[in-house]
C-alpha cells in the first residue's frame, strides 16, 4: 500500500512544510491503495472510496541511524534563535524528542538522496512527531542540504514561506538533526513544535 504525499513548496535545495495536527489535512488521491487521514482508500470504478480500515501512523524509524553532527545541530539552532532575537521573537527551547525526530529525518534524507520534508515511508512531520509521543498542536519542518548554519538561516529569511516558519510565533520548541553524506555535504533537518502547554 502506498501513502498519499502532501504537496510542499520547494525552493532551491531546501523544503518547508507546515502541518497542524489540529486541522484536517487535504491531499489529492488519484490512485488505489492510498491512505487519507489515517483511513485506507480503495478505487471503485475510478472513484476513491473509504474502506473503513484504520491505518496506524507512520513509524518514527525511517532509516538506520547515522552519525549525528551535534556541533552543527547546535550551531543551526543558535542561528535560528539569533534571527528570532533580532526580530524580537520568542526564543525556542531545544527539545530532545524533536532533536530525535529531526535527526532521524536527516538520516532518511541522506539515504533517499534528496532534501525533502516527506519521509521515505510516506510520513510527514506530524506522523513522525506523534510516533514518538510528541503532542502535535502544531509542528513544522524545514530541510536543507549543504551550506552553513548562518547561510541556511539567511537563505530561509530571504524566502517568504521559509521566513514565516523560522520567525513564526506558534512554536515554542525546536529540534535539529544534521549528518554528513558520503559526498561530504551536510543534510539539515529542523523541527519546530508547540507542545500544547
Short mmCIF file of C-alpha atoms in Angstrom, two decimals:
data_model
loop_
_atom_site.label_atom_id
_atom_site.label_comp_id
_atom_site.label_asym_id
_atom_site.label_seq_id
_atom_site.Cartn_x
_atom_site.Cartn_y
_atom_site.Cartn_z
CA UNK A 1 0.00 0.00 0.00
CA UNK A 2 1.24 3.49 -0.80
CA UNK A 3 0.69 6.51 1.40
CA UNK A 4 -0.53 9.79 -0.04
CA UNK A 5 2.08 12.51 -0.32
CA UNK A 6 1.46 16.08 0.68
CA UNK A 7 2.38 18.81 -1.77
CA UNK A 8 5.04 21.07 -0.31
CA UNK A 9 6.70 24.18 -1.59
CA UNK A 10 10.27 23.51 -2.59
CA UNK A 11 12.73 26.34 -3.05
CA UNK A 12 16.21 25.56 -4.34
CA UNK A 13 17.73 22.79 -2.27
CA UNK A 14 15.52 23.44 0.77
CA UNK A 15 11.96 22.49 1.51
CA UNK A 16 9.42 23.59 4.08
CA UNK A 17 6.14 22.18 5.25
CA UNK A 18 3.76 23.45 7.87
CA UNK A 19 1.33 20.92 9.21
CA UNK A 20 -1.07 21.25 12.06
CA UNK A 21 -2.35 18.16 13.80
CA UNK A 22 -5.37 20.15 14.96
CA UNK A 23 -6.60 20.77 11.42
CA UNK A 24 -7.80 18.37 8.77
CA UNK A 25 -5.25 17.75 6.05
CA UNK A 26 -6.29 17.76 2.44
CA UNK A 27 -4.48 15.80 -0.21
CA UNK A 28 -5.48 14.71 -3.65
CA UNK A 29 -5.83 10.97 -4.06
CA UNK A 30 -5.76 9.62 -7.57
CA UNK A 31 -4.54 6.05 -7.30
CA UNK A 32 -5.87 2.98 -5.45
CA UNK A 33 -4.38 1.82 -2.18
CA UNK A 34 -3.81 5.26 -0.66
CA UNK A 35 -4.22 6.44 2.91
CA UNK A 36 -6.02 9.69 3.67
CA UNK A 37 -6.35 11.00 7.24
CA UNK A 38 -5.49 7.56 8.63
CA UNK A 39 -8.11 5.58 6.68
CA UNK A 40 -7.39 3.29 3.76
CA UNK A 41 -8.98 4.24 0.45
CA UNK A 42 -9.81 1.97 -2.46
CA UNK A 43 -10.74 2.71 -6.05
CA UNK A 44 -14.15 1.67 -7.29
CA UNK A 45 -14.77 2.38 -10.98
CA UNK A 46 -12.27 5.26 -10.94
CA UNK A 47 -13.62 6.85 -7.74
CA UNK A 48 -11.82 6.81 -4.39
CA UNK A 49 -13.94 5.43 -1.55
CA UNK A 50 -13.15 4.94 2.13
CA UNK A 51 -12.74 1.29 3.10
CA UNK A 52 -13.03 1.97 6.83
CA UNK A 53 -9.79 0.14 7.58
CA UNK A 54 -7.80 2.30 10.03
CA UNK A 55 -4.14 2.72 9.18
CA UNK A 56 -1.64 3.26 12.00
CA UNK A 57 0.56 6.36 11.90
CA UNK A 58 3.91 6.05 10.18
CA UNK A 59 6.77 4.80 12.29
CA UNK A 60 9.47 7.17 13.51
CA UNK A 61 12.30 4.91 12.38
CA UNK A 62 12.73 5.91 8.77
CA UNK A 63 16.33 4.95 8.21
CA UNK A 64 19.07 3.18 10.05
CA UNK A 65 20.75 5.59 12.40
CA UNK A 66 23.59 7.67 11.07
CA UNK A 67 26.28 9.75 12.70
CA UNK A 68 24.85 12.97 14.10
CA UNK A 69 26.77 16.24 14.00
CA UNK A 70 25.87 17.67 17.42
CA UNK A 71 28.01 20.78 16.94
CA UNK A 72 26.31 21.51 13.61
CA UNK A 73 22.87 20.95 15.13
CA UNK A 74 23.68 23.33 18.00
CA UNK A 75 25.01 25.93 15.56
CA UNK A 76 21.84 25.81 13.43
CA UNK A 77 19.56 26.05 16.49
CA UNK A 78 21.63 29.01 17.71
CA UNK A 79 21.46 30.70 14.27
CA UNK A 80 17.67 30.31 14.19
CA UNK A 81 17.32 31.74 17.69
CA UNK A 82 19.70 34.60 16.82
CA UNK A 83 17.48 35.50 13.85
CA UNK A 84 14.40 35.31 16.07
CA UNK A 85 16.08 37.53 18.67
CA UNK A 86 16.92 40.22 16.09
CA UNK A 87 13.25 40.24 15.04
CA UNK A 88 12.02 40.43 18.65
CA UNK A 89 10.57 36.90 18.59
CA UNK A 90 10.45 34.42 21.45
CA UNK A 91 13.47 32.12 21.52
CA UNK A 92 12.83 28.42 21.01
CA UNK A 93 13.80 25.88 23.66
CA UNK A 94 15.68 22.78 22.49
CA UNK A 95 13.63 19.62 22.86
CA UNK A 96 15.34 16.23 22.96
CA UNK A 97 12.35 14.45 21.42
CA UNK A 98 12.23 16.89 18.50
CA UNK A 99 16.02 16.52 18.13
CA UNK A 100 15.42 12.79 17.67
CA UNK A 101 12.67 13.35 15.09
CA UNK A 102 14.89 15.81 13.20
CA UNK A 103 17.95 13.54 13.32
CA UNK A 104 16.03 10.51 12.12
CA UNK A 105 14.75 12.56 9.19
CA UNK A 106 18.25 13.87 8.37
CA UNK A 107 19.42 10.25 8.17
CA UNK A 108 16.44 9.41 5.98
CA UNK A 109 17.15 12.30 3.59
CA UNK A 110 20.75 11.12 3.16
CA UNK A 111 19.51 7.62 2.37
CA UNK A 112 16.98 8.99 -0.16
CA UNK A 113 19.47 11.47 -1.61
CA UNK A 114 17.06 14.41 -1.54
CA UNK A 115 16.23 17.29 0.80
CA UNK A 116 12.52 16.88 1.45
CA UNK A 117 10.11 17.04 4.35
CA UNK A 118 8.45 13.78 3.23
CA UNK A 119 9.79 10.59 4.78
CA UNK A 120 10.81 7.59 2.71
CA UNK A 121 7.85 5.74 4.26
CA UNK A 122 5.39 8.44 3.17
CA UNK A 123 5.25 10.05 6.60
CA UNK A 124 5.09 13.75 7.30
CA UNK A 125 6.45 15.62 10.31
CA UNK A 126 3.17 15.26 12.23
CA UNK A 127 3.26 11.47 11.75
CA UNK A 128 6.85 11.32 12.96
CA UNK A 129 6.22 13.55 15.99
CA UNK A 130 3.14 11.56 17.01
CA UNK A 131 5.03 8.28 16.62
CA UNK A 132 7.39 9.31 19.42
CA UNK A 133 4.68 10.78 21.64
CA UNK A 134 5.28 14.48 20.97
CA UNK A 135 1.97 16.36 21.34
CA UNK A 136 1.38 17.89 17.94
CA UNK A 137 -0.73 21.01 18.38
CA UNK A 138 1.45 22.45 15.65
CA UNK A 139 4.62 21.04 14.10
CA UNK A 140 6.63 22.32 11.16
CA UNK A 141 9.75 21.09 9.43
CA UNK A 142 12.46 22.67 7.33
CA UNK A 143 15.04 20.69 5.38
CA UNK A 144 18.24 21.68 3.60
CA UNK A 145 21.28 20.09 2.03
CA UNK A 146 24.63 21.85 2.08
CA UNK A 147 25.53 25.25 3.43
CA UNK A 148 26.44 26.61 6.83
CA UNK A 149 24.05 27.33 9.70
CA UNK A 150 24.25 31.09 9.18
CA UNK A 151 23.96 30.77 5.40
CA UNK A 152 20.97 28.44 5.67
CA UNK A 153 19.12 30.76 8.04
CA UNK A 154 19.89 33.79 5.85
CA UNK A 155 18.55 31.94 2.80
CA UNK A 156 15.40 30.93 4.69
CA UNK A 157 14.88 34.53 5.86
CA UNK A 158 15.01 35.69 2.21
CA UNK A 159 12.28 33.24 1.16
CA UNK A 160 8.81 34.36 2.38
CA UNK A 161 7.45 30.86 3.19
CA UNK A 162 10.65 29.86 4.99
CA UNK A 163 10.86 33.22 6.77
CA UNK A 164 7.34 32.73 8.10
CA UNK A 165 8.32 29.36 9.54
CA UNK A 166 11.63 30.49 11.06
CA UNK A 167 10.09 33.54 12.72
CA UNK A 168 6.60 32.17 13.43
CA UNK A 169 5.25 32.56 16.93
CA UNK A 170 3.27 29.30 17.01
CA UNK A 171 6.26 27.15 18.00
CA UNK A 172 8.00 27.19 21.35
CA UNK A 173 10.43 24.29 20.92
CA UNK A 174 13.00 23.23 18.33
CA UNK A 175 14.83 20.07 17.37
CA UNK A 176 17.69 19.92 14.90
CA UNK A 177 19.35 16.99 13.18
CA UNK A 178 22.34 17.08 10.88
CA UNK A 179 24.52 14.43 9.33
CA UNK A 180 27.16 14.29 6.61
CA UNK A 181 26.52 12.29 3.47
CA UNK A 182 29.06 10.17 1.60
CA UNK A 183 29.67 13.12 -0.74
CA UNK A 184 30.70 15.35 2.19
CA UNK A 185 27.59 17.54 2.11
CA UNK A 186 25.67 18.13 5.32
CA UNK A 187 21.98 17.31 5.49
CA UNK A 188 19.98 19.53 7.84
CA UNK A 189 16.56 18.88 9.37
CA UNK A 190 14.75 21.31 11.69
CA UNK A 191 11.51 20.50 13.51
CA UNK A 192 9.71 23.23 15.43
CA UNK A 193 6.71 22.49 17.56
CA UNK A 194 4.14 23.61 20.06
CA UNK A 195 3.97 21.15 22.94
CA UNK A 196 0.33 22.04 23.61
CA UNK A 197 1.01 23.63 27.01
#
